[in-house]
XYZ file of C-alpha atoms in Angstrom:
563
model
C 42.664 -201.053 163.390
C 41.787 -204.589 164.836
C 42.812 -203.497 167.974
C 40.457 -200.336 168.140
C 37.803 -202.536 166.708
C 38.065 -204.735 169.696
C 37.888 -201.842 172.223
C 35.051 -200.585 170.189
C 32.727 -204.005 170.094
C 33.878 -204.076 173.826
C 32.349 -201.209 174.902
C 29.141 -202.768 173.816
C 29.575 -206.144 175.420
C 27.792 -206.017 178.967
C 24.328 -203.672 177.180
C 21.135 -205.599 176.856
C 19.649 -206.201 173.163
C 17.803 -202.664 173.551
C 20.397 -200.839 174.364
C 22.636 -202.256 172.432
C 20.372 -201.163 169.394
C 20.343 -197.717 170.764
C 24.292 -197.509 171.074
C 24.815 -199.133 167.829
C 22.511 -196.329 166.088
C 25.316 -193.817 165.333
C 24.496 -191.224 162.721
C 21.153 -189.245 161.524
C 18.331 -188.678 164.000
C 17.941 -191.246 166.790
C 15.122 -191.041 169.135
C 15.116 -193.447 172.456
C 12.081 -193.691 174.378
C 13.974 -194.684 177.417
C 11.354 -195.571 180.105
C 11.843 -195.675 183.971
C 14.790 -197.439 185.538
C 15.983 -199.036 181.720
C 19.653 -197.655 181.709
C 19.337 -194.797 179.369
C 22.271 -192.477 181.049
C 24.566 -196.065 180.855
C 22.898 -196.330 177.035
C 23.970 -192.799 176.080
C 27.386 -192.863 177.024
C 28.296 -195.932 175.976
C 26.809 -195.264 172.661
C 28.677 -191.495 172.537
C 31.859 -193.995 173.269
C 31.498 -196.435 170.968
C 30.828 -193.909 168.323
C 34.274 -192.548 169.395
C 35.826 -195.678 169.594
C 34.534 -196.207 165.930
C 35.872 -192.954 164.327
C 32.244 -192.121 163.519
C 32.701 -189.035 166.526
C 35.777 -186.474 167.167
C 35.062 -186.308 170.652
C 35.902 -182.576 171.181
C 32.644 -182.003 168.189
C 30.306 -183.751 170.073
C 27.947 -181.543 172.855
C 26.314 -183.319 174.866
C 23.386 -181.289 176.763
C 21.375 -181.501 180.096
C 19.255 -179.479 182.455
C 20.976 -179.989 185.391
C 24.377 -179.425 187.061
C 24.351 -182.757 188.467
C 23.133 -184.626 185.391
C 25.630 -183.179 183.718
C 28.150 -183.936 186.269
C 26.920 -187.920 186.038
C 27.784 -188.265 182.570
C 30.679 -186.563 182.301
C 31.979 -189.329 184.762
C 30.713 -191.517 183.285
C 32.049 -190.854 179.958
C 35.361 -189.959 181.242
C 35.485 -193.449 182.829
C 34.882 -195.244 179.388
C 37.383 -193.328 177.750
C 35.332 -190.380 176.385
C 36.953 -187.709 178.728
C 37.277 -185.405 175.540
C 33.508 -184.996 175.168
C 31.792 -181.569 176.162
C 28.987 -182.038 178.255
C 27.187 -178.951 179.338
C 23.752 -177.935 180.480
C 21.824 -175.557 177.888
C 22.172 -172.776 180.404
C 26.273 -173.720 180.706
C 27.077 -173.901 177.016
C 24.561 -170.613 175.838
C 26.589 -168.370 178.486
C 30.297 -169.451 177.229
C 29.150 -169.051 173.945
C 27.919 -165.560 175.119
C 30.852 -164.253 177.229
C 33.112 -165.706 174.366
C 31.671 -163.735 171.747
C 29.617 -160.561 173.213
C 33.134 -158.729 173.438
C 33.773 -159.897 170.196
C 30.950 -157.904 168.811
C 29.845 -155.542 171.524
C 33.514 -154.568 172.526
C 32.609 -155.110 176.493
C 32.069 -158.298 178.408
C 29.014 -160.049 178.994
C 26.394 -158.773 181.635
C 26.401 -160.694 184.437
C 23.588 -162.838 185.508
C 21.581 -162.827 188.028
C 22.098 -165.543 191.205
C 18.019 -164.868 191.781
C 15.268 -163.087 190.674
C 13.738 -162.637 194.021
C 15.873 -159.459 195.147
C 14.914 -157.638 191.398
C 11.109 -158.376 191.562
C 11.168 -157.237 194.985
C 12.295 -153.839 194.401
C 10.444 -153.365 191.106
C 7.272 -154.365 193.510
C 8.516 -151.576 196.176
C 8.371 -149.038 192.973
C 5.140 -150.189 191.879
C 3.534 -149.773 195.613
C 2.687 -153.763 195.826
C 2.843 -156.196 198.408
C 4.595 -159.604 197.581
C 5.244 -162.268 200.131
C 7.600 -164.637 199.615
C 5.502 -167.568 198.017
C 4.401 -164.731 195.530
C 8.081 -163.772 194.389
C 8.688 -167.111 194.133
C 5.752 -167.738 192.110
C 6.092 -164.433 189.963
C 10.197 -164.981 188.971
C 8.862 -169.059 188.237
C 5.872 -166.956 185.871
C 8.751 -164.957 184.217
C 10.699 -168.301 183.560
C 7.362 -169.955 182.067
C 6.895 -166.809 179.835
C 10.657 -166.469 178.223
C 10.909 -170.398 178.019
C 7.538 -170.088 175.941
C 9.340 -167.482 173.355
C 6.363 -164.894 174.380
C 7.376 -160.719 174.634
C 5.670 -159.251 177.664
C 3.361 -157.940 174.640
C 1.964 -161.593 173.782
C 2.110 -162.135 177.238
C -0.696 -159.850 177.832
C -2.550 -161.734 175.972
C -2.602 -164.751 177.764
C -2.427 -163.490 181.263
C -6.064 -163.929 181.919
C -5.396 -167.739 181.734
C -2.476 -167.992 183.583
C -2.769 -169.031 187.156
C -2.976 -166.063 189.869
C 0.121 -165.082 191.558
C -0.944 -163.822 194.990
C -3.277 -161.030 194.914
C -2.298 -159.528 192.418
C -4.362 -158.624 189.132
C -4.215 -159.486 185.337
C -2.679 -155.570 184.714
C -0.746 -155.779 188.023
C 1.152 -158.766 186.991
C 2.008 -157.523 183.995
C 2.954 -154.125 184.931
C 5.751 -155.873 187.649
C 7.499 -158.108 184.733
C 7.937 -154.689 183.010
C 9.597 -153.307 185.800
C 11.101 -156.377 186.325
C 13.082 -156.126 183.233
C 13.690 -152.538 183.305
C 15.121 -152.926 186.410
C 17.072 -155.534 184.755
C 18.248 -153.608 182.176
C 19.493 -150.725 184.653
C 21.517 -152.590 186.615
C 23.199 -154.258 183.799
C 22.501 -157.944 184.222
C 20.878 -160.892 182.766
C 18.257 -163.238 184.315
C 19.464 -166.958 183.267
C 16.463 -167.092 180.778
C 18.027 -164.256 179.291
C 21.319 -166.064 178.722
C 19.834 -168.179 176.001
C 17.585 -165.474 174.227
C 20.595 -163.248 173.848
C 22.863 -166.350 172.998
C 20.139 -167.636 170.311
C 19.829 -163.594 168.781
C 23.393 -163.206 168.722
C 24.047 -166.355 166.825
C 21.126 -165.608 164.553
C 22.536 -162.031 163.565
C 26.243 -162.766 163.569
C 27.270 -165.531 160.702
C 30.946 -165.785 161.893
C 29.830 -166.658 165.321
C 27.478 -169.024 164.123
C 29.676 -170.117 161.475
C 32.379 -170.775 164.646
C 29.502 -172.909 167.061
C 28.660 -174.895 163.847
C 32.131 -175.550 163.244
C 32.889 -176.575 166.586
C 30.068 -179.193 167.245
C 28.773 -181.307 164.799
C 27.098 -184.389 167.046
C 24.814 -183.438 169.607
C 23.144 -186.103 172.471
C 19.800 -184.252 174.632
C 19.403 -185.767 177.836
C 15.560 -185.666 179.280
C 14.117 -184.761 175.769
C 10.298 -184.472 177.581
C 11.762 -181.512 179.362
C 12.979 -179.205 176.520
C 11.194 -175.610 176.165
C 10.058 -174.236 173.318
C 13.476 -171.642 173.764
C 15.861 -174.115 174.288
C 14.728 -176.156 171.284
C 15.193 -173.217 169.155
C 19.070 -172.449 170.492
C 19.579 -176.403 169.988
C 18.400 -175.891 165.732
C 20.420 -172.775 165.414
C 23.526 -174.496 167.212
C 22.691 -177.873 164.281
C 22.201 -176.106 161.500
C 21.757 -178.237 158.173
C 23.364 -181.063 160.569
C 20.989 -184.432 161.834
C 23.179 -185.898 163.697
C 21.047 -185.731 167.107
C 20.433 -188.172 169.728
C 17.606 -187.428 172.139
C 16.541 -189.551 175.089
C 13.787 -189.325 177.236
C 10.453 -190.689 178.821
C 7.134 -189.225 177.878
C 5.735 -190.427 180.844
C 8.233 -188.405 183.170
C 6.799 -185.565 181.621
C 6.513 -183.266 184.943
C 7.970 -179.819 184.392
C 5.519 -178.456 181.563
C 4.731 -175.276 184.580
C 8.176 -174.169 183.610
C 7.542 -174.303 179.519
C 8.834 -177.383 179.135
C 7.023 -179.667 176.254
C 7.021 -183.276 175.153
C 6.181 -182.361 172.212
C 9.419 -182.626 170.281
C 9.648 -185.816 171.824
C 6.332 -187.301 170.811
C 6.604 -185.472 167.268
C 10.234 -186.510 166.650
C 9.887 -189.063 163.901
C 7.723 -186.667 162.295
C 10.383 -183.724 162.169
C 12.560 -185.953 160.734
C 11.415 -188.612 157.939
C 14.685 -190.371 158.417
C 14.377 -191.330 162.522
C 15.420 -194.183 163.927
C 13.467 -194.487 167.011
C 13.619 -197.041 169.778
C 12.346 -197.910 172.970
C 14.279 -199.097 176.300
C 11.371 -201.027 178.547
C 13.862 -203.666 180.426
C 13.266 -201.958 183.969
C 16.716 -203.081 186.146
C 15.794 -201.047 188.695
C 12.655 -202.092 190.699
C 10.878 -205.333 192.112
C 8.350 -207.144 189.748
C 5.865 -206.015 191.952
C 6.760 -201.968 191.988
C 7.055 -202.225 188.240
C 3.788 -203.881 187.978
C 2.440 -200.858 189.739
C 4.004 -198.391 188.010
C 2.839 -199.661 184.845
C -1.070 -199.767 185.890
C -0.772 -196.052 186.922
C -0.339 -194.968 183.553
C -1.451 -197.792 181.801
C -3.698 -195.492 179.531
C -0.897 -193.267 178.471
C 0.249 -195.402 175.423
C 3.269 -193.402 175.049
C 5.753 -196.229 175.593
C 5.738 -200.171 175.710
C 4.972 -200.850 179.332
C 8.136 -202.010 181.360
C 9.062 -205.164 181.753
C 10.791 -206.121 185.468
C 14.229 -207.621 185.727
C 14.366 -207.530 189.204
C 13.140 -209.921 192.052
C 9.465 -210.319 192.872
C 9.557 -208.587 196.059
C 7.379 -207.585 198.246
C 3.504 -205.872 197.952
C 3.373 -202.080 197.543
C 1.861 -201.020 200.650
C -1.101 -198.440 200.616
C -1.262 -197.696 203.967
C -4.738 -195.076 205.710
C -3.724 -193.006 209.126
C -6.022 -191.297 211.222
C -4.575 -188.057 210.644
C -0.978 -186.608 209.414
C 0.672 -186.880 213.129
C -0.024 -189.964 213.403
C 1.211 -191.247 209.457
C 4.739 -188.792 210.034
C 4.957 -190.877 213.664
C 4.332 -194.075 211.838
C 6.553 -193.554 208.635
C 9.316 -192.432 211.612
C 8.652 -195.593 213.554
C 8.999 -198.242 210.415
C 12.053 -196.325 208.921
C 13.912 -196.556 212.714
C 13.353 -199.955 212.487
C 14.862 -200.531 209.090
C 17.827 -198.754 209.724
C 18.378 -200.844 213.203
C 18.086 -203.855 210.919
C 20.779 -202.129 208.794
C 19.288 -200.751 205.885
C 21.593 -197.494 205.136
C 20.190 -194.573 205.791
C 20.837 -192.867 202.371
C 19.195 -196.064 200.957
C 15.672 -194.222 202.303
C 13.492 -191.413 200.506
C 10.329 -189.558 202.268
C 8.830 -187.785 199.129
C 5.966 -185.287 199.256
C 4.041 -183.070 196.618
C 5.455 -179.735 198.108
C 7.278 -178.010 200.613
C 5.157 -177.684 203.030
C 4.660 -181.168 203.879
C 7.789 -181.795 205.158
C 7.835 -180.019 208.383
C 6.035 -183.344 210.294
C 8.049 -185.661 209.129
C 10.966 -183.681 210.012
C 9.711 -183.590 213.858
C 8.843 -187.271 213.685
C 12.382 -188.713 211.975
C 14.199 -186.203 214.763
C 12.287 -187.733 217.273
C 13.215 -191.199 216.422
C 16.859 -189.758 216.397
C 17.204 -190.309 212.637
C 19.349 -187.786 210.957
C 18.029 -187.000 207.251
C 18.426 -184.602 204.507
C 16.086 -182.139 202.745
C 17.132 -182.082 198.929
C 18.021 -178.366 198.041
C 19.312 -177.620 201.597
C 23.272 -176.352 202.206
C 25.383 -177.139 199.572
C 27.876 -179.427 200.302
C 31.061 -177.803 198.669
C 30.007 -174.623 200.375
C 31.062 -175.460 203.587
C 33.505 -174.139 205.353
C 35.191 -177.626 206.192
C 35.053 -178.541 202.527
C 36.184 -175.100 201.397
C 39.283 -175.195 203.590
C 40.147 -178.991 202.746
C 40.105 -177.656 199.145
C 42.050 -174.978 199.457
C 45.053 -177.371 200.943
C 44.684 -179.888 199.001
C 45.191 -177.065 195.792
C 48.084 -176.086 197.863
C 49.276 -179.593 198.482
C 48.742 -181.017 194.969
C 50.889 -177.585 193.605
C 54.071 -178.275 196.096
C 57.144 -179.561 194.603
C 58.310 -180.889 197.689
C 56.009 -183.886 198.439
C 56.528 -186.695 201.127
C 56.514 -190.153 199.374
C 53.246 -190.641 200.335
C 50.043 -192.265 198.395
C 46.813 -189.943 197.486
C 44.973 -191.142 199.906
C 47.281 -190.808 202.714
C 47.382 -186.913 201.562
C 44.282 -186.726 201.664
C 43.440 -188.163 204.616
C 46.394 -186.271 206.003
C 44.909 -183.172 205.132
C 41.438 -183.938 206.873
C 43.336 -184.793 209.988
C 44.444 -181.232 209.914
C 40.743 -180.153 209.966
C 39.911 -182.371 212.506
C 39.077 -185.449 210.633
C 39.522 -188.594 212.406
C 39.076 -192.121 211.450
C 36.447 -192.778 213.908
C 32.789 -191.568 213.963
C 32.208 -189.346 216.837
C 29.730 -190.349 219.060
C 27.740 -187.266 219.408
C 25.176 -185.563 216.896
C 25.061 -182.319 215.795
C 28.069 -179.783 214.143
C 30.351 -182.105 215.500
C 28.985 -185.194 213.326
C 28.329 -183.087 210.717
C 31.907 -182.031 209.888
C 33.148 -185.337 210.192
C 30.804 -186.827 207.707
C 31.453 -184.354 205.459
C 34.960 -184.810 205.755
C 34.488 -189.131 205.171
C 32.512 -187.931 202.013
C 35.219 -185.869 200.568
C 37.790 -188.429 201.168
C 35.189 -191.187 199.555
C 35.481 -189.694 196.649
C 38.714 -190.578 195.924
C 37.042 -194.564 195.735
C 34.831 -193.184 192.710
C 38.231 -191.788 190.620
C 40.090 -194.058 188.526
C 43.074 -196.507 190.364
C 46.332 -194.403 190.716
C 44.905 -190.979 190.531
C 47.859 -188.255 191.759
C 46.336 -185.596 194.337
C 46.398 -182.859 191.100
C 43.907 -184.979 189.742
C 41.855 -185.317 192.575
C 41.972 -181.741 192.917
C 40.939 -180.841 189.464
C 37.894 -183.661 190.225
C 36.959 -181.238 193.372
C 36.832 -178.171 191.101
C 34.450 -179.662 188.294
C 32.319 -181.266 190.709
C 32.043 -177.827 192.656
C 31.294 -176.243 189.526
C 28.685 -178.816 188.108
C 26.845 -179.497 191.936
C 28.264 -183.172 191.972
C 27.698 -183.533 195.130
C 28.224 -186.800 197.282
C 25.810 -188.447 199.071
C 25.185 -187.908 202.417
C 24.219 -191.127 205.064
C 20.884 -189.848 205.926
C 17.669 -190.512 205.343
C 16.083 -188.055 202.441
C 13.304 -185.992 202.409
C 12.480 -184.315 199.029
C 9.449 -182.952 196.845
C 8.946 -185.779 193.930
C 10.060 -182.963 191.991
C 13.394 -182.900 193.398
C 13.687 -186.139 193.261
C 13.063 -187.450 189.679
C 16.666 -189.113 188.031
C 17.568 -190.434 191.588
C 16.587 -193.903 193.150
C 16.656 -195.179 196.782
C 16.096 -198.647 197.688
C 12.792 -197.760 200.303
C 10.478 -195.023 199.172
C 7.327 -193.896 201.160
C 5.047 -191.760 199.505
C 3.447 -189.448 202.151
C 0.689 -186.986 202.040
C -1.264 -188.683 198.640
C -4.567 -187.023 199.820
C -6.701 -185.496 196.966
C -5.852 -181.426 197.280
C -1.719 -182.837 197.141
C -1.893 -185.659 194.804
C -2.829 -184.312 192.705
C -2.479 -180.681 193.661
C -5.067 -178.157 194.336
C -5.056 -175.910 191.552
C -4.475 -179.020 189.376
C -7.824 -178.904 187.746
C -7.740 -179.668 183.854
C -7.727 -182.431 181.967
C -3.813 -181.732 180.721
C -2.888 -180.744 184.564
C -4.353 -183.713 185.986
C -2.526 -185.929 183.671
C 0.820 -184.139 184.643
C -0.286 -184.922 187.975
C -0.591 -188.478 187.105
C 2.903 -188.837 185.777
C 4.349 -187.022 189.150
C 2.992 -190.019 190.478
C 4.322 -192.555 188.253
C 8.000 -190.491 188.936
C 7.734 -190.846 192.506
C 6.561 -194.806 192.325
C 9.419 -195.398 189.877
C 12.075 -194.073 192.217
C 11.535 -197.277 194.856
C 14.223 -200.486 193.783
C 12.964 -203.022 196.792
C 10.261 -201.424 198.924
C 7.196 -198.751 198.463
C 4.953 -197.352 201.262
C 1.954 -194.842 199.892
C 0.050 -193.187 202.958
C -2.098 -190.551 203.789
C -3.998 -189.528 206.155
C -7.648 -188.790 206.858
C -6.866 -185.282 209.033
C -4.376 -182.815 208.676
C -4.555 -182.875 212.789
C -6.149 -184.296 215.346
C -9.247 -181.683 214.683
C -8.080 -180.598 211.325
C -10.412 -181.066 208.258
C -10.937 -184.503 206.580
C -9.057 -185.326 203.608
C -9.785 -187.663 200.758
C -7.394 -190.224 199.584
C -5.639 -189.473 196.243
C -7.629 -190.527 193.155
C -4.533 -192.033 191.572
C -4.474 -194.748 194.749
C -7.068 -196.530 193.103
C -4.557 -197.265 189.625
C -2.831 -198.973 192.053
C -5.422 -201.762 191.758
């Protein structure tokens, strides 16, 4: 017992006073109001450990839930590395469909629909049948509509009555867009599968008529942690009740001011309302910022310094140096610019995976693309080819399955097996000098074996293997060495050392159809995401043209919180 006190108190030794707080609050509700860069994913696991370590937790009861693959894939490393490797750590989507293929034969006597890997292909037929014209940007928008509308727990019925204030999706009408979601999901229906939104509105009606199968989920988890509490829907908060029950024992952590995905359903409500829900809460805040310079914290905390949602943060880090807010004649010339400063910071030896490029949307991308290719900087756009989908990383797999299942094994370390087996592909210990497929393989290759360095000491090459499968299957992807370029969006939960901001002209930043007093605001807190993502250095540019002769643009409102 002393000794598993020891291990316990341990776990708790290198936390801050806040977090410690937060770890040490083990049973009923616990709310932490986690702000930007203050350790809440170290906060959470540690405290889901220490509970363990304690004997308040049996870690095969407790669920811990995210929204993402990779978020999901972070803590379960992390957990596993402080001795939690027991704990189930899912995303809502992940843990609603085993619950659903698990049981549906169970009660409907054949498997489980399959689900859909996009809604584009569906709506597009239903369109064809309906004699309308969608272009791309419009399925896109229509299947994200569809998402906002099951997320929000309304039938097509209620739907109806609500279209008139939903934003326009191409050119199609009020009836129109209503008319295509019904042969959207009849469609559906025919063919026998399930949209992912689908997953947890059967899951949540199947445990809600079926008392054994509820009885069983109830049974089977009785702590539960939410990750990124600002970004749960209206339908996911529902599953999450039916899968507690009469239980309190649940731990939510987020940051009302990161509160960017409400176009998808999602609501901060049940964050901002969660002491009110339950009369017993223990909520706390996390404000020690270790991530950025005095200086970007400073600015972070003047953009929304009229929020009041959390205690502002309070910097940890060195001064550092001046956000810059920089003007450019016109959007060639800020790309060429942004290029120009990042080539010099990488010949100085910044890494290039230690630089972000971060934009409202898409669309902006495509000149800073042409400028960073000029300067002969290689870079990434977030959401491009997924790294254990290629075919050098498929085949390395496959042998190293092969290798780690052979009985007959030279006496030879993991990493020599490894390495051995990347050889095979190609793989060799120095950097080719040329760009292109060539480089690419190869650093793909360095990755894979680099991952190894992340497992704990004296892994065997079975282990290794089983890490390749789980990170395959929860997109834990390594990081490439390139310079990023993502939508803020895309980038919220990751960090770079440099950040420039490009493209924060009013019409972006905020956007366009961003035009009430609740959208703006959103707006506002993209803003604050994309500041807060910078540890040592932030650039913020726009430009006055969109070309040369293009029209003139105005600079983004939210420049002047910067002070």
């Amino acid at each position: 017992m002393l000794s598993k006190q020891f291990v316990a108190e341990d776990l708790l030794a290198n936390l801050d006073e806040e977090q410690r707080l937060a770890a040490e609050s083990l049973v009923g509700p616990t709310c932490i109001l986690a702000g930007a860069g203050t350790g809440k994913t170290r906060t959470i696991t540690h405290r889901i450990a220490y509970g363990i370590a304690k004997g308040y937790y049996a870690a095969n009861r407790v669920l811990a839930l995210t929204y993402t693959n990779r978020a999901a894939g972070e803590l379960r490393s992390r957990l596993r590395a402080l001795g939690a490797a027991g704990v189930q750590v899912k995303t809502f989507h992940a843990a609603a469909l085993s619950q659903l293929e698990f049981f549906w034969p169970q009660f409907a006597g054949v498997p489980a629909p399959q689900v859909l890997e996009s809604k584009a292909k569906l709506i597009g037929q239903a369109a064809t049948e309906l004699k309308l014209k969608l272009d791309t940007a419009a399925l896109r928008d229509m299947a994200a509509e569809i998402e906002w509308r099951k997320y929000s727990m309304l039938s097509i019925e209620k739907y109806e009555e609500v279209v008139a204030k939903r934003p326009r999706i191409g050119s199609l009408t009020a009836e129109q867009n209503v008319e295509l979601q019904k042969q959207y999901e009849q469609s559906k229906v025919q063919s026998q599968r399930l949209d992912w939104e689908d997953v947890l509105i059967l899951t949540l009606g199947m445990l809600r008529a079926e008392p054994l199968a509820l009885s069983h989920v109830q049974q089977q988890y009785r702590f539960f942690t939410v990750d990124e509490y600002q970004d749960i829907s209206p339908l996911q908060h529902a599953l999450l009740d039916t899968w507690m029950g009469d239980h309190t024992d649940l731990c939510v952590v987020g940051d009302p001011n990161q509160t960017i995905y409400s176009f998808t359903g999602a609501t901060s409500e049940f964050l901002r309302n969660f002491d009110q829900r339950y009369d017993d809460a223990t909520v706390l805040q996390l404000t020690q910022n270790y991530r950025s310079t005095q200086k970007i914290v400073a600015a972070a905390n003047r953009v929304v310094a009229q929020s009041n949602s959390i205690d502002s943060l309070t910097a940890h880090g060195e001064a550092g140096d001046e956000v810059k807010v920089l003007q450019f004649a016109n959007l060639a010339e800020e790309a060429r610019q942004v290029a120009m400063v990042i080539r010099e910071q990488l010949d100085a030896g910044v890494k290039p995976n230690e630089v972000a490029v971060l934009y409202r949307v898409n669309g902006q991308s495509e000149a800073f693309e042409a400028a960073l290719s000029e300067q002969q900087i290689e870079y990434q756009l977030r959401g491009g080819e997924r790294f254990f989908n290629r075919p050098e990383i498929m085949r390395a797999m496959t042998a190293i399955r092969a290798e780690s299942n052979s009985a007959a094994r030279e006496d030879k370390t993991t990493f020599e097996l490894i390495t051995d087996i990347c050889r095979s592909l190609g793989w060799t210990a120095r950097q080719p000098e040329s760009a292109g497929a060539e480089r690419d393989k190869w650093e793909s290759l360095t990755s894979l074996i680099a991952i190894l360095d992340e497992m704990p000491e004296g892994s065997t090459l079975s282990q290794f293997a089983a890490e390749l499968d789980e990170r395959k299957r929860s997109q834990h992807e390594p990081v490439k060495p390139a310079v990023t370029l993502s939508t803020i969006h895309a980038a919220k939960g990751l960090e770079w050392s440099q950040v420039f901001i490009v493209g924060t002209t009013e019409g972006y930043m905020p956007i366009a159809y961003a035009t009430t007093a609740a959208e703006i605001a959103e707006e506002k807190r993209l803003f604050y995401v994309a500041v807060t993502r910078a540890k040592k250095k932030l650039s913020i540019s726009w430009a006055k043209r969109d070309t040369a002769s293009g029209r003139d643009r105005e600079p983004s409102r939210f420049l002047a919180l910067l002070g």
